[in-house]
Short mmCIF file of C-alpha atoms and ligand atoms in Angstrom, two decimals:
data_model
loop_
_atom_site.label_atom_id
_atom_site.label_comp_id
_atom_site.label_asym_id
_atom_site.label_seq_id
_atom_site.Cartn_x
_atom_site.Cartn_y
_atom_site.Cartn_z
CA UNK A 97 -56.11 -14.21 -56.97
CA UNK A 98 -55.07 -11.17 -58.38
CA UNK A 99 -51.99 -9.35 -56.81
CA UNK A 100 -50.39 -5.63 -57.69
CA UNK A 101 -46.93 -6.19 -58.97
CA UNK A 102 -44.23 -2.96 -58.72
CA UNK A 103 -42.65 -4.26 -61.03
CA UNK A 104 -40.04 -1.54 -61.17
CA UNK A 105 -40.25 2.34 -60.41
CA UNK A 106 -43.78 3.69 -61.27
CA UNK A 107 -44.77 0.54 -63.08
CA UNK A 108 -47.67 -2.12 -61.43
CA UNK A 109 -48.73 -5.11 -63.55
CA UNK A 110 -51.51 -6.95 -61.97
CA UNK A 111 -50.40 -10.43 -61.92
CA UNK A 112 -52.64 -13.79 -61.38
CA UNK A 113 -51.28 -15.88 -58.50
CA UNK A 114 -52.63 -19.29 -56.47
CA UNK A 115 -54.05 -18.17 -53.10
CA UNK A 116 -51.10 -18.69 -50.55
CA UNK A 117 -52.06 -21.63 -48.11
CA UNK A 118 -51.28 -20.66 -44.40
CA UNK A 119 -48.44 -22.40 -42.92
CA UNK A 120 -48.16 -23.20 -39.11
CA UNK A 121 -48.64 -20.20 -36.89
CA UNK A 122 -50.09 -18.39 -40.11
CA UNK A 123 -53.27 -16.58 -41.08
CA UNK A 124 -54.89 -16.26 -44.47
CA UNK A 125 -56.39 -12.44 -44.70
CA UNK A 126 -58.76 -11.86 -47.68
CA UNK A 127 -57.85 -8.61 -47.95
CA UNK A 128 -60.44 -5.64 -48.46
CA UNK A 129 -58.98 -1.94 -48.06
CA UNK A 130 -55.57 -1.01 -48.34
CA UNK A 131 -54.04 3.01 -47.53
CA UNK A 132 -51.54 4.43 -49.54
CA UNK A 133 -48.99 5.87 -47.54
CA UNK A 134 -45.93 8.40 -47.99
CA UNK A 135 -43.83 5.15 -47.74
CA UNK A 136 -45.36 3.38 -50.66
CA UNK A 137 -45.14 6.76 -52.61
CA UNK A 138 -41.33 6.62 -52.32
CA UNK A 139 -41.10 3.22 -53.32
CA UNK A 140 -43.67 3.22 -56.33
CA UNK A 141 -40.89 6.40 -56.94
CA UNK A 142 -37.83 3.78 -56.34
CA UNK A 143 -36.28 6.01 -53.58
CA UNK A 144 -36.77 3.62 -50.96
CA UNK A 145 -37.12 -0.44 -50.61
CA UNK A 146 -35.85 -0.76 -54.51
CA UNK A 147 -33.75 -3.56 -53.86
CA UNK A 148 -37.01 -5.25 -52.75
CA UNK A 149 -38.56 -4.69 -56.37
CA UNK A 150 -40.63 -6.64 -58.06
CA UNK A 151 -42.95 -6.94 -55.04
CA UNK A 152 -46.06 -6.45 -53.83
CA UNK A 153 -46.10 -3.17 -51.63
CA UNK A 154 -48.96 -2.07 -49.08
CA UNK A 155 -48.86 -2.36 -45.21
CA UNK A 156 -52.03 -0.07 -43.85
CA UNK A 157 -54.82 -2.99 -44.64
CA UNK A 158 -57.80 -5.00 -42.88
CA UNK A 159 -59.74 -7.72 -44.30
CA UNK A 160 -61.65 -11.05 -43.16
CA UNK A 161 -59.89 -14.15 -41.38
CA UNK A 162 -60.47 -16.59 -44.50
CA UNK A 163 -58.30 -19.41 -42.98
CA UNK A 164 -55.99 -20.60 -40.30
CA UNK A 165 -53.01 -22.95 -40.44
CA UNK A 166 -51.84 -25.71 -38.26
CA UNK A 167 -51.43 -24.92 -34.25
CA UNK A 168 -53.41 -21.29 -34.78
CA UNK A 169 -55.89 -20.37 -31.47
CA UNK A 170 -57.68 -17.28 -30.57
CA UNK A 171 -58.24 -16.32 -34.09
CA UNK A 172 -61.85 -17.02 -35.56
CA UNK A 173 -62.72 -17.76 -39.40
CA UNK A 174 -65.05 -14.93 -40.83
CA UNK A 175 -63.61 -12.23 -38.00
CA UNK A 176 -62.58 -8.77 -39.74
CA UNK A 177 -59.08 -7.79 -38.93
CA UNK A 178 -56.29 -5.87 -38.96
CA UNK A 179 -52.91 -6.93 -39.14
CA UNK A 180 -49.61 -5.69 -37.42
CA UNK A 181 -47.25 -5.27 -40.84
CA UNK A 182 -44.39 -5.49 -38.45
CA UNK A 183 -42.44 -8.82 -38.11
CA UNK A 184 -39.85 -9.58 -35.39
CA UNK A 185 -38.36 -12.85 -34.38
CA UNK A 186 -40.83 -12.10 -31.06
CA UNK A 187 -38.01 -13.49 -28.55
CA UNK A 188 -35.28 -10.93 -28.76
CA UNK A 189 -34.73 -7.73 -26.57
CA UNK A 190 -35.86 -5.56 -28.82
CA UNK A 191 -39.17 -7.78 -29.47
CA UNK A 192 -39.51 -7.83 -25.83
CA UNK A 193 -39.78 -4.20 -25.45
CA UNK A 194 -42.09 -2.95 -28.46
CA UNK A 195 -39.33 -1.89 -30.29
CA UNK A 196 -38.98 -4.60 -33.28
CA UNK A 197 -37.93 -1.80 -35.32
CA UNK A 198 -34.35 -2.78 -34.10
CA UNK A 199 -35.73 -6.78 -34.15
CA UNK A 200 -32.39 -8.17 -35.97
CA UNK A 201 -34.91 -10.47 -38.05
CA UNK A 202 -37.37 -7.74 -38.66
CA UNK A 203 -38.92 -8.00 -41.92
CA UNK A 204 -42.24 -5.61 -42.78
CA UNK A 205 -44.90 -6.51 -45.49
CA UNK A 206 -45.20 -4.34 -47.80
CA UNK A 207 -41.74 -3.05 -47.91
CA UNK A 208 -39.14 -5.90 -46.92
CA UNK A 209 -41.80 -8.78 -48.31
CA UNK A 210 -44.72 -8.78 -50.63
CA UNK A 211 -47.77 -6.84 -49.35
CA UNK A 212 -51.37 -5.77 -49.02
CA UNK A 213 -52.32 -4.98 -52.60
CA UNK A 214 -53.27 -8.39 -53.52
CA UNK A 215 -56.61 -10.05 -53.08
CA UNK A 216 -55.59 -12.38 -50.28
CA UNK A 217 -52.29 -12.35 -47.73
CA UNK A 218 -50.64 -14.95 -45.13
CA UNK A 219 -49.61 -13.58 -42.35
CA UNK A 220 -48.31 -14.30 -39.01
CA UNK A 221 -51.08 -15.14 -36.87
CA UNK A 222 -49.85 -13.90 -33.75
CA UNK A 223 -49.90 -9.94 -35.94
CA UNK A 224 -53.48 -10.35 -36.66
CA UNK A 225 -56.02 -8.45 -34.47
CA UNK A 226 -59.36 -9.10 -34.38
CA UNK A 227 -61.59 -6.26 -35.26
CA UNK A 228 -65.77 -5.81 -34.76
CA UNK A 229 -67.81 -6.47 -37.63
CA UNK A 230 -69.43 -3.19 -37.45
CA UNK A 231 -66.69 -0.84 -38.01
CA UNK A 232 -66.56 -0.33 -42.04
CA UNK A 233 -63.43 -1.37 -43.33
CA UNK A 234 -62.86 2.22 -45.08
CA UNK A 235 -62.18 2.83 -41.29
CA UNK A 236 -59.88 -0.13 -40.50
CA UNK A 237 -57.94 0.68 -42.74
CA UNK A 238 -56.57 3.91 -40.97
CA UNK A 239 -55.11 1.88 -37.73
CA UNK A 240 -51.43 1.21 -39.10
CA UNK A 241 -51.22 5.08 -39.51
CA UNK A 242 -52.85 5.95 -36.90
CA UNK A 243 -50.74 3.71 -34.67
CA UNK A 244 -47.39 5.51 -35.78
CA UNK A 245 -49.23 9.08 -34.62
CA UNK A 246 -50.35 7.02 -31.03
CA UNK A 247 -46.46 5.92 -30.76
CA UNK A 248 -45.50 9.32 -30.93
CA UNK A 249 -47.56 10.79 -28.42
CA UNK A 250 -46.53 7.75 -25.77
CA UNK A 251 -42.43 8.76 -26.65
CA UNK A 252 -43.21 12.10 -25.95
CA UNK A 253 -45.12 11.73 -22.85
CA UNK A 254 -48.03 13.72 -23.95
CA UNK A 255 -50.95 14.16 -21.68
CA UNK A 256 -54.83 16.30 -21.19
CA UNK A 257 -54.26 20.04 -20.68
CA UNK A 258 -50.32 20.21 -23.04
CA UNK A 259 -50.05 22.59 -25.52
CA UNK A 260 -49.32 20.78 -28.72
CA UNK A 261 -47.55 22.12 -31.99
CA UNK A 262 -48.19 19.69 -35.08
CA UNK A 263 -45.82 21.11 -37.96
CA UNK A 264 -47.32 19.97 -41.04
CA UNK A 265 -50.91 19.12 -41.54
CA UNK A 266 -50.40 16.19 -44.00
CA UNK A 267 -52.23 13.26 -44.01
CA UNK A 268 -50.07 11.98 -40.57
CA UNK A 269 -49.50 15.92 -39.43
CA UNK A 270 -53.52 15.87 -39.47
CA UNK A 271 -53.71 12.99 -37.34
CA UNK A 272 -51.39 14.13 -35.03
CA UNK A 273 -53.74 16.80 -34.75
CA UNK A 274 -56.79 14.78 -33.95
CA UNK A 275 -55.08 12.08 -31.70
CA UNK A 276 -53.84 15.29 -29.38
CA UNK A 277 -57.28 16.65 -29.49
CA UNK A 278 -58.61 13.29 -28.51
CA UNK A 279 -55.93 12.90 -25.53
CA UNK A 280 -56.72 16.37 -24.05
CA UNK A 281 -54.01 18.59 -25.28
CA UNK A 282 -54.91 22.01 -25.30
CA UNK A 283 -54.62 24.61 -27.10
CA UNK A 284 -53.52 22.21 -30.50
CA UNK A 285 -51.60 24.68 -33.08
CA UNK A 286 -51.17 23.67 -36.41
CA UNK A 287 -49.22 24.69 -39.44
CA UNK A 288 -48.72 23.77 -42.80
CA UNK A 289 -47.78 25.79 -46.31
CA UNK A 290 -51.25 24.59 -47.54
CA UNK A 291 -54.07 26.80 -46.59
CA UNK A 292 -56.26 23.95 -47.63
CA UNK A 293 -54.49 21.72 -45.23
CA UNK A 294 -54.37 23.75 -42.79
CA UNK A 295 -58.26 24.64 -42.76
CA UNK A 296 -58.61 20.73 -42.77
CA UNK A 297 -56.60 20.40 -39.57
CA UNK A 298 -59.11 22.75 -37.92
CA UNK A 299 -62.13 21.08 -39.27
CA UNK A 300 -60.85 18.13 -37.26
CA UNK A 301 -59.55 19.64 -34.59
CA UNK A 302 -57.18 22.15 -34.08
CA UNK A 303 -57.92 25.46 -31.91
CA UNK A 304 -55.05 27.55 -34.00
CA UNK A 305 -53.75 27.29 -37.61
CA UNK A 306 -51.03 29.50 -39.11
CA UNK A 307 -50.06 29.10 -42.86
CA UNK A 308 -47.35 31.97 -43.31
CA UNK A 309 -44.26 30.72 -41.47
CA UNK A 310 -42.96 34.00 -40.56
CA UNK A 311 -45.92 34.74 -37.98
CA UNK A 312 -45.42 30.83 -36.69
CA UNK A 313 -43.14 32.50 -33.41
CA UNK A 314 -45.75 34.86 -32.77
CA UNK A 315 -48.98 32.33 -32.94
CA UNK A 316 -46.95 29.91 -30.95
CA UNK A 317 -46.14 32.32 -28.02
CA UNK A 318 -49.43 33.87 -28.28
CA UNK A 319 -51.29 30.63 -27.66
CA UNK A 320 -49.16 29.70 -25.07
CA UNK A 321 -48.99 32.41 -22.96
CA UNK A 322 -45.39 33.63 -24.30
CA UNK A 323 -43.67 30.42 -23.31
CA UNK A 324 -43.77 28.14 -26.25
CA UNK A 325 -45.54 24.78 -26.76
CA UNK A 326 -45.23 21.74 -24.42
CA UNK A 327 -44.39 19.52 -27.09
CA UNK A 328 -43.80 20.11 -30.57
CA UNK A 329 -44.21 17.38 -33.75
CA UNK A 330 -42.07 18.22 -36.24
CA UNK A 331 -44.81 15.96 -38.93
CA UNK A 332 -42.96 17.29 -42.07
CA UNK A 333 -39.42 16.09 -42.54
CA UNK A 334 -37.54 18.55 -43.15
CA UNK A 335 -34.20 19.88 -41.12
CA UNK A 336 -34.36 23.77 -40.99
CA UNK A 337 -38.35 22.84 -39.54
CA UNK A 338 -36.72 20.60 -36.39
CA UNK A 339 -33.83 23.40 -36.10
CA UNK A 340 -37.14 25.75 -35.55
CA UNK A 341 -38.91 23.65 -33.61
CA UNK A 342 -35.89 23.69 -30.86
CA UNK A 343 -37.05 27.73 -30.60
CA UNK A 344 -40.45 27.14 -30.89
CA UNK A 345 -41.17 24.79 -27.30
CA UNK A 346 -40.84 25.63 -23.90
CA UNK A 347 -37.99 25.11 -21.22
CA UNK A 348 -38.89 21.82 -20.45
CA UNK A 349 -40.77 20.82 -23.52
CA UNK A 350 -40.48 17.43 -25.71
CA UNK A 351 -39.82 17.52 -29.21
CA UNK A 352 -41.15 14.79 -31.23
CA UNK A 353 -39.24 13.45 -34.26
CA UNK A 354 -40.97 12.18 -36.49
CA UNK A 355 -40.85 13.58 -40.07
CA UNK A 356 -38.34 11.40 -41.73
CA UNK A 357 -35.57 13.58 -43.34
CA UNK A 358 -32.76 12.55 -45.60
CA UNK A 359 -30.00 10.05 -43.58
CA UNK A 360 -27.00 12.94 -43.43
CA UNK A 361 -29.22 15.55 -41.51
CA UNK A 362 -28.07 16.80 -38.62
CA UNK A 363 -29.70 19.10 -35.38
CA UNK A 364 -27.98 21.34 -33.94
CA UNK A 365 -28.85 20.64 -30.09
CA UNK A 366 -27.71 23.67 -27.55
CA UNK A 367 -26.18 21.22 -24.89
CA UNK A 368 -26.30 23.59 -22.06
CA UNK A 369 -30.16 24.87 -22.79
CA UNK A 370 -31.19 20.87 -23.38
CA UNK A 371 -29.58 20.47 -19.69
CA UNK A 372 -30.50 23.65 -17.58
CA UNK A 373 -33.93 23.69 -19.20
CA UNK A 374 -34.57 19.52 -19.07
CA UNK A 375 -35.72 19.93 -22.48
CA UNK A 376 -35.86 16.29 -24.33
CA UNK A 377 -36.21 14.99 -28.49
CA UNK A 378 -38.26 12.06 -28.80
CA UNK A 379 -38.16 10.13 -32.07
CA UNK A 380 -40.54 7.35 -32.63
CA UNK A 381 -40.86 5.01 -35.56
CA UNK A 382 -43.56 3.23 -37.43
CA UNK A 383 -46.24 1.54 -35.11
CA UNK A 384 -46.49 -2.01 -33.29
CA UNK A 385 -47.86 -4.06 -30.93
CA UNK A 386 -49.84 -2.15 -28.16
CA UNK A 387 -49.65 1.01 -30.79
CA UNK A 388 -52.08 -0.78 -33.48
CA UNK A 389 -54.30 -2.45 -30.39
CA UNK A 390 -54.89 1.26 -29.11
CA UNK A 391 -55.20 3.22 -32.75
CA UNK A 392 -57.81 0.39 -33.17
CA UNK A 393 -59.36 1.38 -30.16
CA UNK A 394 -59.55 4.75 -30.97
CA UNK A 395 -61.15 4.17 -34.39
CA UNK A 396 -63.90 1.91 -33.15
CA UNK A 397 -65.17 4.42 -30.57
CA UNK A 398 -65.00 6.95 -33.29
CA UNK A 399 -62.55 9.59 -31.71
CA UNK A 400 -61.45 10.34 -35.18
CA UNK A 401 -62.52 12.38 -37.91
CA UNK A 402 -61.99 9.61 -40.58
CA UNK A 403 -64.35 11.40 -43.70
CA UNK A 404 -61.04 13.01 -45.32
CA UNK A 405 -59.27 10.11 -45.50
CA UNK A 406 -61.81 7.38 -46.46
CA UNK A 407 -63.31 8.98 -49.84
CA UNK A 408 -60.71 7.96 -52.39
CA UNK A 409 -60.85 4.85 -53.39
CA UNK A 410 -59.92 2.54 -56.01
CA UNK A 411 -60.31 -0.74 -57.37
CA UNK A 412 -56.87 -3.24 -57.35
CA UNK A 413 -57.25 -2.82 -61.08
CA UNK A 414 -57.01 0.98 -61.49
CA UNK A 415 -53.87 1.20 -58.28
CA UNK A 416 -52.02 2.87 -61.51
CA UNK A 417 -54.13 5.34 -61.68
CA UNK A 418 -54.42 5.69 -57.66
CA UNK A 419 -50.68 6.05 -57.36
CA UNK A 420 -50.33 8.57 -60.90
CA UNK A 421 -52.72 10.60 -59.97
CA UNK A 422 -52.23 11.30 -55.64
CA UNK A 423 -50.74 14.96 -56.15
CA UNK A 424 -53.30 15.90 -58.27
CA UNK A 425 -55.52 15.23 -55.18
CA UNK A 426 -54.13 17.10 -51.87
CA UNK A 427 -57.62 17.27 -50.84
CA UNK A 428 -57.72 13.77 -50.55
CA UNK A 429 -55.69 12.46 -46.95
CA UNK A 430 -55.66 9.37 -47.94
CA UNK A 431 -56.16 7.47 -51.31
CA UNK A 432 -57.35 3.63 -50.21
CA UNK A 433 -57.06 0.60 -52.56
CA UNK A 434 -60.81 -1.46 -52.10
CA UNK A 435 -60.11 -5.44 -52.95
CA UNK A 436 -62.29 -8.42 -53.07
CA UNK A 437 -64.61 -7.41 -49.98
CA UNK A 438 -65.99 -4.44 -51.19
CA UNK A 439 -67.18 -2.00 -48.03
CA UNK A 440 -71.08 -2.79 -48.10
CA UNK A 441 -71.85 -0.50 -45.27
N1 NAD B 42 -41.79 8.37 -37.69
C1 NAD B 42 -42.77 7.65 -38.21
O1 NAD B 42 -43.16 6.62 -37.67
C2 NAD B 42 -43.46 8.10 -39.44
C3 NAD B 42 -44.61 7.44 -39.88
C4 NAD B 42 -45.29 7.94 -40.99
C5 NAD B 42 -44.81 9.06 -41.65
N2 NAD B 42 -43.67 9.65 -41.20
C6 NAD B 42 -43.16 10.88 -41.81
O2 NAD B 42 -43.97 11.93 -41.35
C7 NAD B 42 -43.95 13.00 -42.29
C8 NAD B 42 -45.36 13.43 -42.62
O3 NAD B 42 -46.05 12.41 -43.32
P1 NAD B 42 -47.19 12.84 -44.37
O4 NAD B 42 -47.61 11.58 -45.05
O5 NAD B 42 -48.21 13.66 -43.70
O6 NAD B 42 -46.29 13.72 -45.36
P2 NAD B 42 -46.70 14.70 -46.55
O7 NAD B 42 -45.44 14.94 -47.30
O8 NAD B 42 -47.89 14.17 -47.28
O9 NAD B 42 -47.16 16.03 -45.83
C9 NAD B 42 -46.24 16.95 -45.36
C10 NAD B 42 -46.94 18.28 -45.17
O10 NAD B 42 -45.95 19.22 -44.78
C11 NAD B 42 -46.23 20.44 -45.40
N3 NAD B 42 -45.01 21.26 -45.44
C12 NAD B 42 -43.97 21.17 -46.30
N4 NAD B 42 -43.04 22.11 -46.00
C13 NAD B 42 -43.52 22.78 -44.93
C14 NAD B 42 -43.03 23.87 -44.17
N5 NAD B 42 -41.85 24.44 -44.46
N6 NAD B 42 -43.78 24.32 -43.14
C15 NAD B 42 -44.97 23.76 -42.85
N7 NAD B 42 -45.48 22.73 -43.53
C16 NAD B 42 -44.76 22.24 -44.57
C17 NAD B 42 -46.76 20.07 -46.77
O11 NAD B 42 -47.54 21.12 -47.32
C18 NAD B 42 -47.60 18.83 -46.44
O12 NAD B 42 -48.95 19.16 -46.17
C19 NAD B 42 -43.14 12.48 -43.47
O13 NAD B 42 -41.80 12.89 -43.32
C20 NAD B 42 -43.22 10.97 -43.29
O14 NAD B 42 -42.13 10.31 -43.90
C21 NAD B 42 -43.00 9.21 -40.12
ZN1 ZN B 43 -47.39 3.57 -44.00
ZN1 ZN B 44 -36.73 -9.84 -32.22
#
């Protein structure tokens, strides 16, 4: 099979390797789309997982169930799939709870372990969930990030009928978007420096975009009858944005972090407003268990816009050029890696 090799920062070598064999308790995924995500953009840039290098990155994939190793039930040879790219030890508290983030054995494909961007994976059986045959794989492919947006809205409690800020209409800051219209949330603001972006979060969705940050206060209140947003996603990553964000919800309201910023950032949190107003910060991280299950769900009743982020796409032996080329293409959400299985439908 072929595999993508980062061989070191900015550098893949596609490599010729034997087809893994699945072990006990394993699946063998023939693996047919893969997305490119912010994540794999800072490690193709050696900012993040370098010690991990040479490996095979890519975590937001689906494919076909191509084999199953000794012990493995439920799971069905020829079934399309997608696959949980987070690994816990499955006992522990933390695996109890959803939250194998904090797993003390958690390992993650794609970033901790060789990834998606080869032509066929083993993986855990118990991470692999079975997905119909009808849904293109283009689409698939979108659960992983999809899941990290649905994890955010469950930590921040959001519900039908909340007003909703999403700051930053990137490729997640756009889902944000659409998941909250999809749940209810009304009215959905958006904002981003882009115009483009910002036009493409209300093409999918959003009732209000504002592009020039100085007139964010104003939209906000405005929409929200003067008393600032339920919850606000800060969907950008950046500390002065969460600092604004504190000003920009209600009494009461949840702030969702979520754009990663650098590891020495700090918030400023008013103690005595956070108490006499019950106002609460939510972070959330990556997406597991009953957060893929229910991004899957959304995707195969088509709640999402998906067009933006499915038209990129390139074959495993041109990833170079998919990864050298993704900020020439902001138009493009999502740039998706096709493999072996090429989408038919
Ligand atoms: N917590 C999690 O589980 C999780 C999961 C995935 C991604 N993330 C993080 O979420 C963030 C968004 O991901 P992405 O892939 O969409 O990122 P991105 O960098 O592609 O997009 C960020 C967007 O923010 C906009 N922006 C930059 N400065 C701005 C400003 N001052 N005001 C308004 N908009 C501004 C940019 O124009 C861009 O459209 C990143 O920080 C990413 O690391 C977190
Ligand atoms: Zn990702
Ligand atoms: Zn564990």
């Amino acid at each position: 099979m072929r595999a993508a090799v980062l061989t070191r920062p900015g550098r893949f070598e596609i490599e010729e390797r034997p087809i893994p064999a699945p072990g006990p308790g394993e699946a063998l995924v023939r693996v047919a789309r893969v997305g490119i995500c912010g994540t794999d953009l800072h490690i193709f840039n050696g900012h993040y997982a370098a010690e991990s290098l040479p490996m095979v990155p890519g975590h937001e994939f689906t494919g076909t169930i191509t084999a199953l190793g000794p012990g493995v039930a439920g799971l069905e040879v020829g079934r399309r799939a997608v696959v949980d790219m987070n690994i816990g030890c499955g006992r522990c508290f933390w695996c109890r709870r959803n939250e194998i983030l904090n797993c003390p054995e958690m390992r993650q494909m794609g970033i901790t372990m060789d990834g998606a961007f080869a032509e066929y994976m083993v993986v855990p059986a118990r991470l692999v969930i079975p997905a119909p045959d009808d849904v293109p794989f283009e689409v698939l492919a979108l659960t992983e990030p999809l899941a990290c947006v649905v994890r955010a809205a469950r930590k921040a409690q959001v519900t039908f009928g909340q007003s909703v800020l999403v700051i930053g209409a990137g490729p997640v800051g756009n889902l944000h978007v659409q998941l909250m219209r999809t749940i209810g949330a009304a009215p959905v603001i958006v904002t981003d420096l882009s115009p483009e972006r910002v036009r493409m979060a209300l093409d999918c969705g959003a009732d209000v975009g504002v592009t020039d940050p100085g007139g964010l206060r104003q939209a906000v209140l405005e929409a929200t009858d003067g008393r600032g947003a339920d919850v606000v996603i800060e969907s950008v990553g950046n500390r002065a944005l969460y600092a604004a964000a504190l000003g920009l919800m209600r009494k009461g309201g949840h702030l969702a972090a979520f754009g990663l910023t650098g590891p020495e950032d700090r918030l400023a949190l008013p103690i005595l407003d956070t108490i006499l107003n019950e106002n609460s910060v939510a972070g959330s991280v990556a997406g597991m268990g009953q957060d893929m299950h229910d991004a899957l769900t959304l995707l195969v009743h088509g709640r999402l816009t998906t067009a933006p982020f499915t038209r990129a796409a390139f074959p495993l032996d041109e990833i170079q050029q998919a990864f050298d080329s993704i900020n020439d293409r902001p138009g493009d959400l999502k740039t998706q890696i096709v493999l072996g299985e090429e989408d038919t439908r």
